[in-house]
Structure formats: structure tokens, C-alpha cells
Amino acid sequence: MTTPRGGGSKYLYEPFNANAARIDTHEKVIAERWAGLERRLSTIEATLERLEKRFWVAVYGVVAIVLSRSILTLLEMARPFS
């Protein structure tokens, strides 16, 4: 027959299991490390996305400059000689 437990710590009524406490603590530490790793990875991914957008803006800018120069050259060549 078990005695009903009142309030208070579970360690007053149950024997302390050091291995279980160590495992619980280890699991909590691993969970916190994993959460930190996921947070850092999401930050890195967001930074890479921004960098990729900047890269494509730069590529499109260079292409626009080259196209505008070539169009200007064609327009100058099409103008009759004065």
C-alpha cells in the first residue's frame, strides 16, 4: 500500500538516482545546444539569402550597363555621318 504524498519535493519520498539526474541534465543541455545551433543556422541562412540577392542585383546591374553601352554604340553607328 502506498502512502499518499503531500506537497513538497519528490526527493523527500523517492530515493535520489544520480544517474537519472545526470541523464536528465545532459538531455536539457543537449536540447539547449541544439536550439542554439538551429538559431545560428537560421541566422546564417538568412545572411546567405541576403548575400545571394545582392549578388544577383550586381549581376543584373553589370548586364544592364553592358546592354546600354552596346545599344548606345549601335545608335551612334546608325546615325548618318555629318
Coordinates of N, CA, C and O in Angstrom, one line a residue:
M1 N 0.8 -1.2 0.0 CA 0.0 0.0 0.0 C 0.9 1.2 0.0 O 1.9 1.3 0.7
T2 N 0.6 2.2 -0.8 CA 1.3 3.4 -0.9 C 0.7 4.5 -0.1 O -0.5 4.6 0.0
T3 N 1.5 5.3 0.5 CA 1.0 6.4 1.2 C 0.8 7.6 0.3 O 1.7 7.8 -0.5
P4 N -0.3 8.3 0.4 CA -0.5 9.4 -0.4 C 0.5 10.5 -0.1 O 0.8 10.7 1.1
R5 N 1.1 11.1 -1.1 CA 2.1 12.1 -0.9 C 1.5 13.5 -0.8 O 0.5 13.8 -1.5
G6 N 2.0 14.2 0.1 CA 1.6 15.6 0.2 C 2.4 16.5 -0.7 O 3.1 16.0 -1.6
G7 N 2.4 17.7 -0.4 CA 3.3 18.7 -1.2 C 4.7 18.5 -0.8 O 5.1 17.7 0.1
G8 N 5.6 19.2 -1.5 CA 7.0 19.1 -1.2 C 7.8 18.5 -2.3 O 7.3 18.1 -3.4
S9 N 9.0 18.3 -2.1 CA 9.9 17.8 -3.1 C 9.7 16.3 -3.3 O 9.4 15.5 -2.3
K10 N 10.0 15.8 -4.5 CA 9.9 14.4 -4.7 C 11.0 13.6 -4.1 O 10.9 12.4 -3.8
Y11 N 12.1 14.3 -3.8 CA 13.2 13.7 -3.2 C 13.0 13.3 -1.7 O 13.8 12.6 -1.1
L12 N 12.0 13.9 -1.1 CA 11.6 13.5 0.3 C 11.0 12.1 0.3 O 11.1 11.4 1.3
Y13 N 10.4 11.7 -0.7 CA 9.7 10.4 -0.8 C 10.3 9.3 -1.6 O 10.1 8.2 -1.4
E14 N 11.1 9.7 -2.6 CA 11.8 8.8 -3.5 C 13.3 8.8 -3.3 O 13.8 9.9 -3.0
P15 N 13.9 7.7 -3.5 CA 15.4 7.7 -3.4 C 16.0 8.5 -4.6 O 15.5 8.5 -5.7
F16 N 17.1 9.2 -4.3 CA 17.8 10.0 -5.3 C 18.6 9.1 -6.2 O 19.4 8.3 -5.8
N17 N 18.3 9.2 -7.5 CA 19.0 8.4 -8.5 C 19.9 9.4 -9.3 O 19.5 10.2 -10.1
A18 N 21.2 9.3 -9.0 CA 22.2 10.2 -9.5 C 22.3 10.0 -11.0 O 22.5 11.0 -11.8
N19 N 22.3 8.8 -11.5 CA 22.4 8.6 -12.9 C 21.2 9.2 -13.7 O 21.4 9.8 -14.8
A20 N 20.0 9.0 -13.2 CA 18.9 9.6 -13.9 C 18.9 11.1 -13.9 O 18.6 11.7 -14.9
A21 N 19.4 11.7 -12.8 CA 19.6 13.1 -12.7 C 20.6 13.6 -13.7 O 20.4 14.6 -14.4
R22 N 21.7 12.9 -13.8 CA 22.7 13.2 -14.8 C 22.2 13.1 -16.2 O 22.5 14.0 -17.0
I23 N 21.4 12.1 -16.5 CA 20.9 11.9 -17.8 C 19.9 13.1 -18.2 O 19.9 13.6 -19.3
D24 N 19.1 13.4 -17.2 CA 18.1 14.5 -17.4 C 18.8 15.8 -17.7 O 18.4 16.5 -18.6
T25 N 19.8 16.1 -16.9 CA 20.6 17.3 -17.1 C 21.3 17.3 -18.4 O 21.3 18.3 -19.1
H26 N 21.9 16.2 -18.8 CA 22.5 16.1 -20.1 C 21.5 16.3 -21.2 O 21.9 17.0 -22.2
E27 N 20.4 15.7 -21.1 CA 19.3 15.9 -22.2 C 18.9 17.4 -22.3 O 18.7 17.9 -23.3
K28 N 18.8 18.1 -21.1 CA 18.5 19.5 -21.1 C 19.6 20.3 -21.8 O 19.3 21.3 -22.6
V29 N 20.8 20.0 -21.5 CA 22.0 20.7 -22.1 C 22.0 20.5 -23.6 O 22.2 21.4 -24.3
I30 N 21.8 19.3 -24.0 CA 21.8 18.9 -25.4 C 20.7 19.7 -26.1 O 20.9 20.2 -27.2
A31 N 19.5 19.7 -25.5 CA 18.4 20.5 -26.1 C 18.7 21.9 -26.3 O 18.4 22.5 -27.3
E32 N 19.3 22.5 -25.3 CA 19.7 24.0 -25.4 C 20.8 24.2 -26.4 O 20.7 25.2 -27.2
R33 N 21.7 23.3 -26.5 CA 22.8 23.4 -27.5 C 22.1 23.3 -28.9 O 22.5 24.0 -29.9
W34 N 21.2 22.3 -29.1 CA 20.5 22.1 -30.4 C 19.7 23.4 -30.8 O 19.8 23.8 -31.9
A35 N 19.0 24.0 -29.8 CA 18.3 25.2 -30.1 C 19.2 26.3 -30.5 O 18.9 27.1 -31.4
G36 N 20.3 26.4 -29.8 CA 21.3 27.5 -30.2 C 21.8 27.2 -31.6 O 22.0 28.2 -32.4
L37 N 22.1 26.0 -31.9 CA 22.6 25.6 -33.2 C 21.6 26.0 -34.3 O 21.9 26.5 -35.3
E38 N 20.3 25.6 -34.1 CA 19.3 25.9 -35.0 C 19.1 27.4 -35.2 O 18.9 27.9 -36.3
R39 N 19.2 28.2 -34.1 CA 19.1 29.6 -34.2 C 20.3 30.2 -35.0 O 20.1 31.1 -35.9
R40 N 21.5 29.7 -34.8 CA 22.6 30.2 -35.6 C 22.5 29.8 -37.0 O 22.8 30.6 -37.9
L41 N 22.1 28.6 -37.3 CA 21.9 28.2 -38.7 C 20.8 29.0 -39.4 O 21.0 29.4 -40.6
S42 N 19.8 29.4 -38.7 CA 18.8 30.2 -39.4 C 19.3 31.6 -39.7 O 19.0 32.2 -40.7
T43 N 20.1 32.1 -38.8 CA 20.8 33.4 -39.0 C 21.7 33.3 -40.2 O 21.7 34.2 -41.0
I44 N 22.5 32.2 -40.3 CA 23.4 32.1 -41.4 C 22.6 31.9 -42.7 O 23.0 32.5 -43.7
E45 N 21.5 31.2 -42.7 CA 20.7 31.0 -43.9 C 20.1 32.4 -44.4 O 20.1 32.7 -45.6
A46 N 19.7 33.2 -43.4 CA 19.1 34.5 -43.8 C 20.2 35.4 -44.4 O 20.0 36.1 -45.3
T47 N 21.4 35.3 -43.8 CA 22.5 36.1 -44.3 C 22.9 35.7 -45.7 O 23.1 36.5 -46.6
L48 N 22.9 34.4 -45.9 CA 23.2 33.9 -47.3 C 22.2 34.3 -48.3 O 22.5 34.6 -49.5
E49 N 20.9 34.3 -47.9 CA 19.8 34.7 -48.8 C 20.0 36.2 -49.2 O 19.9 36.6 -50.4
R50 N 20.3 37.0 -48.2 CA 20.6 38.4 -48.5 C 21.8 38.6 -49.4 O 21.8 39.4 -50.3
L51 N 22.8 37.8 -49.2 CA 24.0 37.9 -50.0 C 23.7 37.5 -51.4 O 24.2 38.1 -52.4
E52 N 22.9 36.4 -51.6 CA 22.5 36.0 -52.9 C 21.7 37.0 -53.6 O 21.9 37.3 -54.8
K53 N 20.8 37.7 -52.9 CA 20.0 38.8 -53.6 C 21.0 39.9 -54.0 O 20.8 40.4 -55.1
R54 N 21.9 40.3 -53.2 CA 22.9 41.3 -53.6 C 23.7 40.9 -54.8 O 24.0 41.7 -55.6
F55 N 24.1 39.7 -54.8 CA 24.9 39.2 -55.9 C 24.1 39.3 -57.2 O 24.6 39.7 -58.2
W56 N 22.8 38.9 -57.2 CA 22.0 38.9 -58.4 C 21.7 40.4 -58.8 O 21.7 40.7 -60.0
V57 N 21.6 41.3 -57.9 CA 21.4 42.7 -58.2 C 22.7 43.2 -58.9 O 22.6 43.9 -59.9
A58 N 23.8 42.8 -58.4 CA 25.1 43.2 -59.0 C 25.2 42.6 -60.4 O 25.6 43.3 -61.4
V59 N 24.8 41.4 -60.6 CA 24.9 40.7 -61.9 C 24.0 41.5 -62.9 O 24.4 41.8 -64.0
Y60 N 22.7 41.7 -62.5 CA 21.8 42.4 -63.3 C 22.3 43.8 -63.7 O 22.1 44.3 -64.8
G61 N 22.9 44.5 -62.7 CA 23.5 45.8 -62.9 C 24.6 45.8 -64.0 O 24.6 46.7 -64.9
V62 N 25.4 44.8 -63.9 CA 26.5 44.7 -64.9 C 25.9 44.4 -66.3 O 26.3 45.0 -67.3
V63 N 24.9 43.5 -66.4 CA 24.3 43.2 -67.6 C 23.6 44.5 -68.2 O 23.7 44.7 -69.4
A64 N 22.9 45.2 -67.3 CA 22.3 46.4 -67.8 C 23.3 47.5 -68.4 O 23.0 48.1 -69.4
I65 N 24.4 47.6 -67.7 CA 25.4 48.5 -68.2 C 26.0 48.1 -69.5 O 26.1 48.9 -70.5
V66 N 26.3 46.8 -69.7 CA 26.8 46.3 -71.0 C 25.8 46.5 -72.1 O 26.1 46.9 -73.2
L67 N 24.5 46.2 -71.8 CA 23.5 46.3 -72.8 C 23.3 47.8 -73.2 O 23.1 48.1 -74.4
S68 N 23.3 48.7 -72.2 CA 23.1 50.1 -72.5 C 24.3 50.6 -73.4 O 24.1 51.4 -74.3
R69 N 25.5 50.2 -73.0 CA 26.7 50.6 -73.8 C 26.5 50.1 -75.3 O 26.8 50.8 -76.2
S70 N 26.1 48.8 -75.4 CA 26.0 48.3 -76.8 C 24.9 48.9 -77.5 O 25.1 49.2 -78.7
I71 N 23.8 49.3 -76.9 CA 22.7 50.0 -77.6 C 23.2 51.4 -78.0 O 22.9 51.8 -79.1
L72 N 23.9 52.1 -77.1 CA 24.4 53.4 -77.5 C 25.4 53.3 -78.6 O 25.4 54.2 -79.5
T73 N 26.2 52.3 -78.7 CA 27.2 52.1 -79.8 C 26.4 51.9 -81.1 O 26.8 52.4 -82.1
L74 N 25.4 51.0 -81.0 CA 24.6 50.8 -82.2 C 23.9 52.0 -82.7 O 23.8 52.3 -83.9
L75 N 23.3 52.8 -81.8 CA 22.7 54.1 -82.2 C 23.7 55.1 -82.8 O 23.3 55.8 -83.8
E76 N 24.9 55.1 -82.3 CA 25.9 56.0 -82.9 C 26.3 55.6 -84.2 O 26.5 56.4 -85.1
M77 N 26.4 54.2 -84.4 CA 26.7 53.7 -85.7 C 25.6 53.9 -86.7 O 25.8 54.1 -87.9
A78 N 24.4 53.9 -86.3 CA 23.2 54.1 -87.2 C 23.0 55.5 -87.6 O 22.4 55.8 -88.6
R79 N 23.5 56.5 -86.9 CA 23.4 57.9 -87.2 C 24.2 58.2 -88.5 O 25.4 57.8 -88.6
P80 N 23.6 58.9 -89.4 CA 24.4 59.2 -90.6 C 25.5 60.1 -90.3 O 25.5 61.0 -89.4
F81 N 26.5 60.0 -91.1 CA 27.7 60.8 -90.9 C 27.4 62.3 -91.3 O 26.8 62.6 -92.3
S82 N 27.8 63.2 -90.5 CA 27.6 64.6 -90.7 C 28.8 65.3 -91.3 O 29.9 65.0 -91.1

